[in-house]
XYZ file of C-alpha atoms in Angstrom:
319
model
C 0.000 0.000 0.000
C 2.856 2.221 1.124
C 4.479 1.754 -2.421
C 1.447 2.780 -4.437
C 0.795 5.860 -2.249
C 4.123 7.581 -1.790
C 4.463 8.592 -5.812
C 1.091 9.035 -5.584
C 0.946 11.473 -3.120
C 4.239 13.039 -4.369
C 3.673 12.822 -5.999
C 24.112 27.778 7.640
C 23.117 31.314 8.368
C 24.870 34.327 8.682
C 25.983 35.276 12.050
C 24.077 37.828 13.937
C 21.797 38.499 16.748
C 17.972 37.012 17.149
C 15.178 39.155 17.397
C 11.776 37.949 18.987
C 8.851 38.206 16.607
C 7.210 41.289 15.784
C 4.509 43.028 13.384
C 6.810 43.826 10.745
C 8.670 40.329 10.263
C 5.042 38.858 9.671
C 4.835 42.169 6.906
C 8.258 41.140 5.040
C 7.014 37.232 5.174
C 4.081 38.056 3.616
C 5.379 40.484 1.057
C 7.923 37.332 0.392
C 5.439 35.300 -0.557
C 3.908 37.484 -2.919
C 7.172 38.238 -4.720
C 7.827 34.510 -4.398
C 5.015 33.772 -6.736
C 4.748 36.959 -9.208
C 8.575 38.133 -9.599
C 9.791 38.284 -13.108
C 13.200 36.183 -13.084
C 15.907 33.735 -14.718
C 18.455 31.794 -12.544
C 19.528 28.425 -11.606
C 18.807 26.994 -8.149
C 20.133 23.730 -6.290
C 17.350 21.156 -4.525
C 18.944 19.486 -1.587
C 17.536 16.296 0.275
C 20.138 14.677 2.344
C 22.709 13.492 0.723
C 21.215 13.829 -3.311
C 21.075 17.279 -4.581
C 19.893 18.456 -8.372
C 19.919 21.594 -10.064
C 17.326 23.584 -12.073
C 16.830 26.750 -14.208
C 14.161 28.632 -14.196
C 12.702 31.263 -15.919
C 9.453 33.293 -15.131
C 7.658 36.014 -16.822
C 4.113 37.986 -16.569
C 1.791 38.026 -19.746
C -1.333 39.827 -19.870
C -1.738 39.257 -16.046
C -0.685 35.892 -16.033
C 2.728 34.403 -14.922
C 4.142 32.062 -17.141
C 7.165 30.052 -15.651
C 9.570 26.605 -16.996
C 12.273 24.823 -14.692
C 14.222 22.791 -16.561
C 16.771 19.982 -14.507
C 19.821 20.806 -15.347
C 21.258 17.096 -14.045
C 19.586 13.696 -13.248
C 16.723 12.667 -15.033
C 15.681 14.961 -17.848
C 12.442 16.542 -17.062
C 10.870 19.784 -16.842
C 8.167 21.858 -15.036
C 5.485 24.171 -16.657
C 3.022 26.676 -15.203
C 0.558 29.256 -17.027
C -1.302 30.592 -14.592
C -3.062 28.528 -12.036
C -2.178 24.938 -14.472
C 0.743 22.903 -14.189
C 2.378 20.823 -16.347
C 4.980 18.501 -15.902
C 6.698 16.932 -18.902
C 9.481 14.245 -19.758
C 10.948 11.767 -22.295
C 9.620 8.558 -20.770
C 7.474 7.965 -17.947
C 10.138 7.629 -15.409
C 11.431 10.813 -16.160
C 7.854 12.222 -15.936
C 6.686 10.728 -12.551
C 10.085 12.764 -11.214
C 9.046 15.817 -13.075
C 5.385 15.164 -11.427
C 7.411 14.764 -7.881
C 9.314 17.967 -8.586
C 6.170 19.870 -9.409
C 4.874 19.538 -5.658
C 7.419 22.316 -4.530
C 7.643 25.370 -6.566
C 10.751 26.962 -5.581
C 10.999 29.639 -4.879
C 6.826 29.959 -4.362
C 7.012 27.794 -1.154
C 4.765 29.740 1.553
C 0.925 30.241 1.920
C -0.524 33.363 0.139
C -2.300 33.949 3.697
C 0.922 34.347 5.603
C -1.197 35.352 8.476
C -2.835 31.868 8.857
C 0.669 30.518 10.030
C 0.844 32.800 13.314
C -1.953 29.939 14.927
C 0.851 27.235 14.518
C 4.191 29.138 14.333
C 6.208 31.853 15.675
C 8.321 33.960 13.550
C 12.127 35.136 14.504
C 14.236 37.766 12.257
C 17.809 35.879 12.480
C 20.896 37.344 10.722
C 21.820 38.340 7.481
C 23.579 36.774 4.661
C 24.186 36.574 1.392
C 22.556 33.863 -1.365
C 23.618 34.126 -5.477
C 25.960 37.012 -4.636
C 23.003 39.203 -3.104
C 22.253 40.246 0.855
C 19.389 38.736 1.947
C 17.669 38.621 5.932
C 16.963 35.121 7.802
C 13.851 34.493 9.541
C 12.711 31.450 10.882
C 9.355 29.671 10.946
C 8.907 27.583 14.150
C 6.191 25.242 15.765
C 4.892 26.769 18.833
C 4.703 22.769 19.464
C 7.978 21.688 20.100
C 9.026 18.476 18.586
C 5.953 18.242 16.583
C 6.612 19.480 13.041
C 9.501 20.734 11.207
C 10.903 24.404 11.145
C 11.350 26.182 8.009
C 14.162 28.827 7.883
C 13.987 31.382 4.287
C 16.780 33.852 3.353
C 14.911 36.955 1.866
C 16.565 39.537 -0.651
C 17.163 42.440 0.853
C 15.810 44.730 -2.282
C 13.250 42.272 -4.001
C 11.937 40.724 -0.862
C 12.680 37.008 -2.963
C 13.439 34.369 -0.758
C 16.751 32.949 -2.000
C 17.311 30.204 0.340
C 14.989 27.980 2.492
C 15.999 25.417 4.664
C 13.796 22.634 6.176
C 14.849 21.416 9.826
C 14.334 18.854 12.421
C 13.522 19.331 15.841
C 17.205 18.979 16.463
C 18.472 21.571 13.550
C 19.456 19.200 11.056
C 18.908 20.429 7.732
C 16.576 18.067 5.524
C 16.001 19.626 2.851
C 16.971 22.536 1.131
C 16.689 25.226 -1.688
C 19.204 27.789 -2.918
C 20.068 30.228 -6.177
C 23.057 29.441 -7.256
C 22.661 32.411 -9.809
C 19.772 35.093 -10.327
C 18.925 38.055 -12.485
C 15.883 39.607 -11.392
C 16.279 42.662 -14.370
C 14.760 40.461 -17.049
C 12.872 42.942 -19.042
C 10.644 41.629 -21.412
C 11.728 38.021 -21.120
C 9.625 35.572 -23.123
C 8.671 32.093 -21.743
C 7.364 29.431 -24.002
C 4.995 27.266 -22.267
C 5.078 24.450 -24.941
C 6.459 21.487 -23.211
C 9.434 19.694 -25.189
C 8.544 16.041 -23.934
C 5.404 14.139 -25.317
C 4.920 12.816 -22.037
C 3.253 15.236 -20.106
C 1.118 15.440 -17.054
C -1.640 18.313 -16.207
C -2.463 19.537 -12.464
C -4.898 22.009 -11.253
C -5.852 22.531 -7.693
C -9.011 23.511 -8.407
C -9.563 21.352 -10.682
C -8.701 18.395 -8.674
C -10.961 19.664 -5.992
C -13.980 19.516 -8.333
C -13.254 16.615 -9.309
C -13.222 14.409 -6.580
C -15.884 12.214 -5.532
C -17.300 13.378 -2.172
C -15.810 10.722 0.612
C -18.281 8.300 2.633
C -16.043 8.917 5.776
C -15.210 11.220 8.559
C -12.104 11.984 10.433
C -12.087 12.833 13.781
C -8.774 13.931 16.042
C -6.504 15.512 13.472
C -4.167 17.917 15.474
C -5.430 21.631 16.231
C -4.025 23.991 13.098
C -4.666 21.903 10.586
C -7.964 22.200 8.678
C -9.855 20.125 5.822
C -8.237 21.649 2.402
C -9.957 18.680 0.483
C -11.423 15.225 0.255
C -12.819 12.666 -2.286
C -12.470 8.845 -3.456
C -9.300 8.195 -5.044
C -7.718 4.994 -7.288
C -4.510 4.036 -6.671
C -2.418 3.677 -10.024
C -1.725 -0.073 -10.464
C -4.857 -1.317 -7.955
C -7.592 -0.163 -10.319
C -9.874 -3.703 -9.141
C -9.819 -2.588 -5.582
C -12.528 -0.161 -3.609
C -11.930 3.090 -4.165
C -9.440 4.811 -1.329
C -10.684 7.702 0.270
C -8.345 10.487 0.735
C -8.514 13.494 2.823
C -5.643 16.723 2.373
C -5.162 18.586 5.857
C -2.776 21.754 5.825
C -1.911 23.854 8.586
C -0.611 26.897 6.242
C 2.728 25.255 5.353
C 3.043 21.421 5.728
C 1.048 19.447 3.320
C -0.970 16.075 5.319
C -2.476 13.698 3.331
C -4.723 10.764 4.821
C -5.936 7.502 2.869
C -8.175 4.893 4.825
C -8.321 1.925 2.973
C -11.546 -0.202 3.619
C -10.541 -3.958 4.149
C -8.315 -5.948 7.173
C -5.803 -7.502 3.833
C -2.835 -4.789 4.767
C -3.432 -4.592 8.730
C 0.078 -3.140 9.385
C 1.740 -0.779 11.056
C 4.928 0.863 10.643
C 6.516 3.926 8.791
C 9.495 5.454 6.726
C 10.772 8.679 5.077
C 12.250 10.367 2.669
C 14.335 13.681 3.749
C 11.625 15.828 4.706
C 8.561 13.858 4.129
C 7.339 10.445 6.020
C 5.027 7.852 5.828
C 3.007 5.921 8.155
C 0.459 3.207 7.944
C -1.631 2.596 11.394
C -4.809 0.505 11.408
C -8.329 2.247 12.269
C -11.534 0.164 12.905
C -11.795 -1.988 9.689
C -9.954 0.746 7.631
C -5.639 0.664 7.184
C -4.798 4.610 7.400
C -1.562 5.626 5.377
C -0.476 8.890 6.354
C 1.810 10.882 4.109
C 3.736 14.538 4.996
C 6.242 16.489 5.600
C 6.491 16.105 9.767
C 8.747 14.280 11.587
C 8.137 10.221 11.501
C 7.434 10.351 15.388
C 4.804 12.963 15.026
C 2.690 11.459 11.831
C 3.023 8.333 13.602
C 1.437 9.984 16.691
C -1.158 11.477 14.339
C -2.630 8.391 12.868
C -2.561 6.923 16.307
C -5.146 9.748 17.469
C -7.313 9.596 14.221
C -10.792 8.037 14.786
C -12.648 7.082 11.679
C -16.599 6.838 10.776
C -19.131 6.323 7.999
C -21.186 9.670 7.401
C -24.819 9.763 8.435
């Protein structure tokens, strides 16, 4: 079960002093979130987990009120990642390629925070760290931190001290380890008129849409009781799995607590009664049984935490 779901779902700072978290931090995090998403750019940035690391170009543009953006890998398998607007589409010459393109398309670097930065204050604190400097430009640290200790992951962003870009963000551990990573290497941010062509090379190509896939889902026959206090319902729907197309539909249910991702599948049957877990840099997976459901839980929290999660869901049929 573990198998099918994971691609499926998938699918060191500068020295200075710490400051404690105040109005105007939250301001420059959410104006970095905005110019993470809309800023007209071309670079090359390097995506860290553990031990592997791969690098990508990008280029990004605004036509007629829409951005138009294409990462291309630069190393590892060939692939590359398309978005006009609100659609994304992930492209590559065969379909192994194209299921890592799909898994690279998850995290838009640098677009990685919540348009409502404001949402995150219920689950995080904020802290202005020191400066630095990121693709030979000055950029501030601050530092995104569960007010639960222990129980989710930090997430530390280097923003440009002109554009308000994040140039680096760093995913860590409860004990500071660094999990995953993203960085400019290089970065030109006076592009002028750059064009992008949204055609995708590859014939192999896959199409997302959030809202799409929201409207699209088959309303679940289930209800979830006990998920954690920040996180809140973001979508749910019958799902089936790639490669199991004979069994009962899987119903899936997407939690988010502003930055970290939760999915939940509760598979109806006592054939895969296990429980256990395992990860993947920043993201982990755990399978707990639930009544006469198996729960597979899949995000980006620490192993301990996910696994104390699906221990505290409670599962039921609707009315």
């Amino acid at each position: 079960m573990r198998g099918l779901l994971l691609p499926f779902a998938v699918s060191l700072l500068g020295a200075g002093s710490i400051h404690a978290s105040a109005p105007d931090d939250w301001a420059l995090l959410g104006k970095a979130a905005s110019v993470a998403r809309t800023q007209p750019l071309a670079g090359s940035y390097l995506h860290q987990v553990g031990s592997a690391a791969e690098t990508f170009r990008i280029e990004r543009a605004q036509a007629r009120g829409k951005v138009r953006e294409r990462r291309v890998s630069l190393d590892g398998l060939p692939r590359e990642v398309i978005r006009s607007g609100d659609t994304v589409v992930s492209a590559g010459p065969d379909q192994r390629a194209l299921q890592a393109a799909k898994a690279s398309s998850v995290k838009l670097f640098p677009a990685l925070l919540p348009e409502d930065v404001d949402a995150l204050q219920q689950s995080y604190t904020l802290t202005r760290l020191g400066q630095s400097r990121v693709a030979m430009r000055d950029c501030q640290w601050l530092e995104l931190k569960p007010r639960e200790a222990g129980q989710r992951y930090a997430l530390r962003l280097c923003v440009d001290g002109k554009s308000h870009l994040p140039l680096k963000t760093m995913t860590l551990t409860p004990q500071g380890q660094a999990v995953e990573s993203f960085s400019f290497i290089d970065l030109n941010l006076d592009v002028g008129k750059l064009k992008v062509d949204v055609k995708p090379l590859y014939k192999l190509t896959a199409k997302s849409s959030s809202q799409r896939a929201a409207a699209d889902a088959p309303t679940p026959a289930l209800e979830l009781r006990g998920m954690p206090a920040g996180f809140s319902l973001v979508q749910a729907g019958e799902r089936r799995l790639p490669g199991d197309e004979g069994a009962a539909p899987v119903q899936h249910f997407v939690y988010s607590d502003g930055l970290v991702m939760l999915s939940v599948f509760a598979e109806p049957g006592a054939q895969a009664r296990t429980t256990g877990g395992h990860g993947y840099g920043a993201l982990s997976v755990v399978s707990d049984p639930e009544g006469d459901y198996q729960l597979t839980l899949v995000g980006e929290l620490p192993e301990s935490s996910l696994a104390a999660i699906a221990r505290g869901l409670r599962i039921s049929k609707k009315p």
